[in-house]
CSV table of C-alpha atoms in Angstrom, one decimal:
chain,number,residue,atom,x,y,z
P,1,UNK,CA,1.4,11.8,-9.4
P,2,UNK,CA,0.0,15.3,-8.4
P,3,UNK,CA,-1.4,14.0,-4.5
P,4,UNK,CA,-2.1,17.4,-3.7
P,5,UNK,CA,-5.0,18.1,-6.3
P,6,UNK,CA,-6.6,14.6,-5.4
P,7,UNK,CA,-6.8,15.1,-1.7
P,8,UNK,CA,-10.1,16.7,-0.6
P,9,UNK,CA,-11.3,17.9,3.1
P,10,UNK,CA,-14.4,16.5,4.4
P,11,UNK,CA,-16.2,16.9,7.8
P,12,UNK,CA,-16.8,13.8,9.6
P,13,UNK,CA,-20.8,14.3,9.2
P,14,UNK,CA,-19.8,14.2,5.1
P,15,UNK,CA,-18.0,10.9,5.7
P,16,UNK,CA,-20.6,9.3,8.1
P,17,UNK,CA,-23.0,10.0,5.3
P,18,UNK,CA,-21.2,9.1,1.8
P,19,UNK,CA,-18.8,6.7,3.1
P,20,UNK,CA,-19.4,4.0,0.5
P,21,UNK,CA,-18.9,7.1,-1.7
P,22,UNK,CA,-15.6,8.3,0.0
P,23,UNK,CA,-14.3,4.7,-0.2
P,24,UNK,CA,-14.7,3.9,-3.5
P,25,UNK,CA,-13.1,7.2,-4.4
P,26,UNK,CA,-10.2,6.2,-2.3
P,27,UNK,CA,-9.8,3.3,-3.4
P,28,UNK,CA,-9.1,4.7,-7.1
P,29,UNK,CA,-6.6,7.0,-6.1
P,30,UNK,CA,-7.8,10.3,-4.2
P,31,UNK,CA,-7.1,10.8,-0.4
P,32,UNK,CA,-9.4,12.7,2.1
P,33,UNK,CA,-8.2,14.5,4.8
P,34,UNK,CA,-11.5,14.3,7.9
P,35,UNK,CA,-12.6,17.1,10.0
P,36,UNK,CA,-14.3,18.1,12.9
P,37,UNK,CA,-15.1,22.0,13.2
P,38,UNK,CA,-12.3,22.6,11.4
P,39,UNK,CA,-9.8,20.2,12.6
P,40,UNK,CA,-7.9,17.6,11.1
P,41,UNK,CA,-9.0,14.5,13.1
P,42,UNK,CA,-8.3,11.7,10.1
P,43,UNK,CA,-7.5,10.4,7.0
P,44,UNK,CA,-8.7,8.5,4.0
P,45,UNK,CA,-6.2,7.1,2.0
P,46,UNK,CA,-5.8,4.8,-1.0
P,47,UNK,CA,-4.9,1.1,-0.6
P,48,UNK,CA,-0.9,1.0,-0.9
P,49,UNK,CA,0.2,-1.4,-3.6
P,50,UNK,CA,3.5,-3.0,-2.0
P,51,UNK,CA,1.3,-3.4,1.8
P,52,UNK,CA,-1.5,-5.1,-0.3
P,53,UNK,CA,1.2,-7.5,-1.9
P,54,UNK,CA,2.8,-7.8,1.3
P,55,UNK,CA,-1.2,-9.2,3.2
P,56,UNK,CA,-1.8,-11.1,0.3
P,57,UNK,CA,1.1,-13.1,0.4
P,58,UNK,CA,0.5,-13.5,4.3
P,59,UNK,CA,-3.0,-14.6,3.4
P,60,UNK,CA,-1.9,-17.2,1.1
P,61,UNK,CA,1.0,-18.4,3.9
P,62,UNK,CA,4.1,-17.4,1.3
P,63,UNK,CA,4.8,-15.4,3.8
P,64,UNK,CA,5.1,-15.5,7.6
P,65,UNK,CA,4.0,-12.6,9.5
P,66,UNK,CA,6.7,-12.7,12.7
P,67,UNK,CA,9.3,-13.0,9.7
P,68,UNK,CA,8.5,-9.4,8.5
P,69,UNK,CA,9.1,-8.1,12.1
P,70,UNK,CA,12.8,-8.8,11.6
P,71,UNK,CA,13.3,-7.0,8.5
P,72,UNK,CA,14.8,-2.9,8.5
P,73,UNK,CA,12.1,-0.3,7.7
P,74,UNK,CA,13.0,1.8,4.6
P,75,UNK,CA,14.9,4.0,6.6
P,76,UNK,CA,17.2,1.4,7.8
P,77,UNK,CA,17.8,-0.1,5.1
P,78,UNK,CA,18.3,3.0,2.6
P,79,UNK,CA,21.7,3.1,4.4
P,80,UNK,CA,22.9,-0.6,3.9
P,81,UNK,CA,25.9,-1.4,1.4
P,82,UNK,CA,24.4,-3.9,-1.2
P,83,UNK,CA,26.0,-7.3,-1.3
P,84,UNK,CA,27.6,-8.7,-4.2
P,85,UNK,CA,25.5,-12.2,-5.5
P,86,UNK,CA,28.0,-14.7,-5.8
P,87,UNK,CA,29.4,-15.8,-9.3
P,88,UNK,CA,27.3,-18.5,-11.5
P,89,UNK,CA,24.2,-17.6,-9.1
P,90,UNK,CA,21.2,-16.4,-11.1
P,91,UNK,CA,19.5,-12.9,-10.6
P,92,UNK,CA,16.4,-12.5,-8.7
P,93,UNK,CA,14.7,-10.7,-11.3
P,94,UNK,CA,15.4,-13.3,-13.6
P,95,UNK,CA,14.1,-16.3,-11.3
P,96,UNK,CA,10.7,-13.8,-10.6
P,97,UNK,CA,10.2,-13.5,-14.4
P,98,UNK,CA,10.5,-16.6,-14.8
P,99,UNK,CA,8.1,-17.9,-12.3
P,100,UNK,CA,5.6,-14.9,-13.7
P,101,UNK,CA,6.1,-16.7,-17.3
P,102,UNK,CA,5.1,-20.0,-15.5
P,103,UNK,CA,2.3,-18.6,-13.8
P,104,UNK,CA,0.6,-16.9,-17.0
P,105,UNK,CA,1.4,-19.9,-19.2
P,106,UNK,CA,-0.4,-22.7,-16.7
């Protein structure tokens, strides 16, 4: 996706006075970059997908917040050597499509 053509500069008096506007617009996809006299002071961006996922799951206690504090950024682990599932063990993708199959079909 082209980001650079959907982000627009605003001046913080713009965003104090459309910012149901500037939220909404956000929210589908464009990014604002705030301003005062000139000056970056801010931004506006979208929701991410994966952090949303990530929330709801905490929301719904699948998922417990001071466990996510142990895992490696991207960054860490972009360098780690993938491990090897152990023979007869079923895939991960396999177990989530299933449990997507049983979730649309109830």
């Amino acid at each position: 996706m082209d980001t650079e053509a959907r982000t627009h500069r605003i001046s913080i008096r713009e965003l104090q006075r459309n910012a149901a506007d500037v939220f909404d617009r956000a929210r589908h996809g464009e990014s604002f970059t705030v301003t005062r006299h000139g000056e970056t002071v801010g931004r506006v961006l979208p929701p991410d997908p994966a952090e949303e996922a990530v929330m709801s799951a905490v929301d719904r206690g699948l998922l417990d917040p001071r466990d996510l504090v142990a895992l490696p950024t991207a960054g860490e682990s972009a360098g780690m050597p993938r491990e090897s599932s152990p023979p007869g063990t079923r895939l991960a993708t396999d177990a989530l499509a299933e449990l997507r199959e049983e979730d649309h079909g109830a």
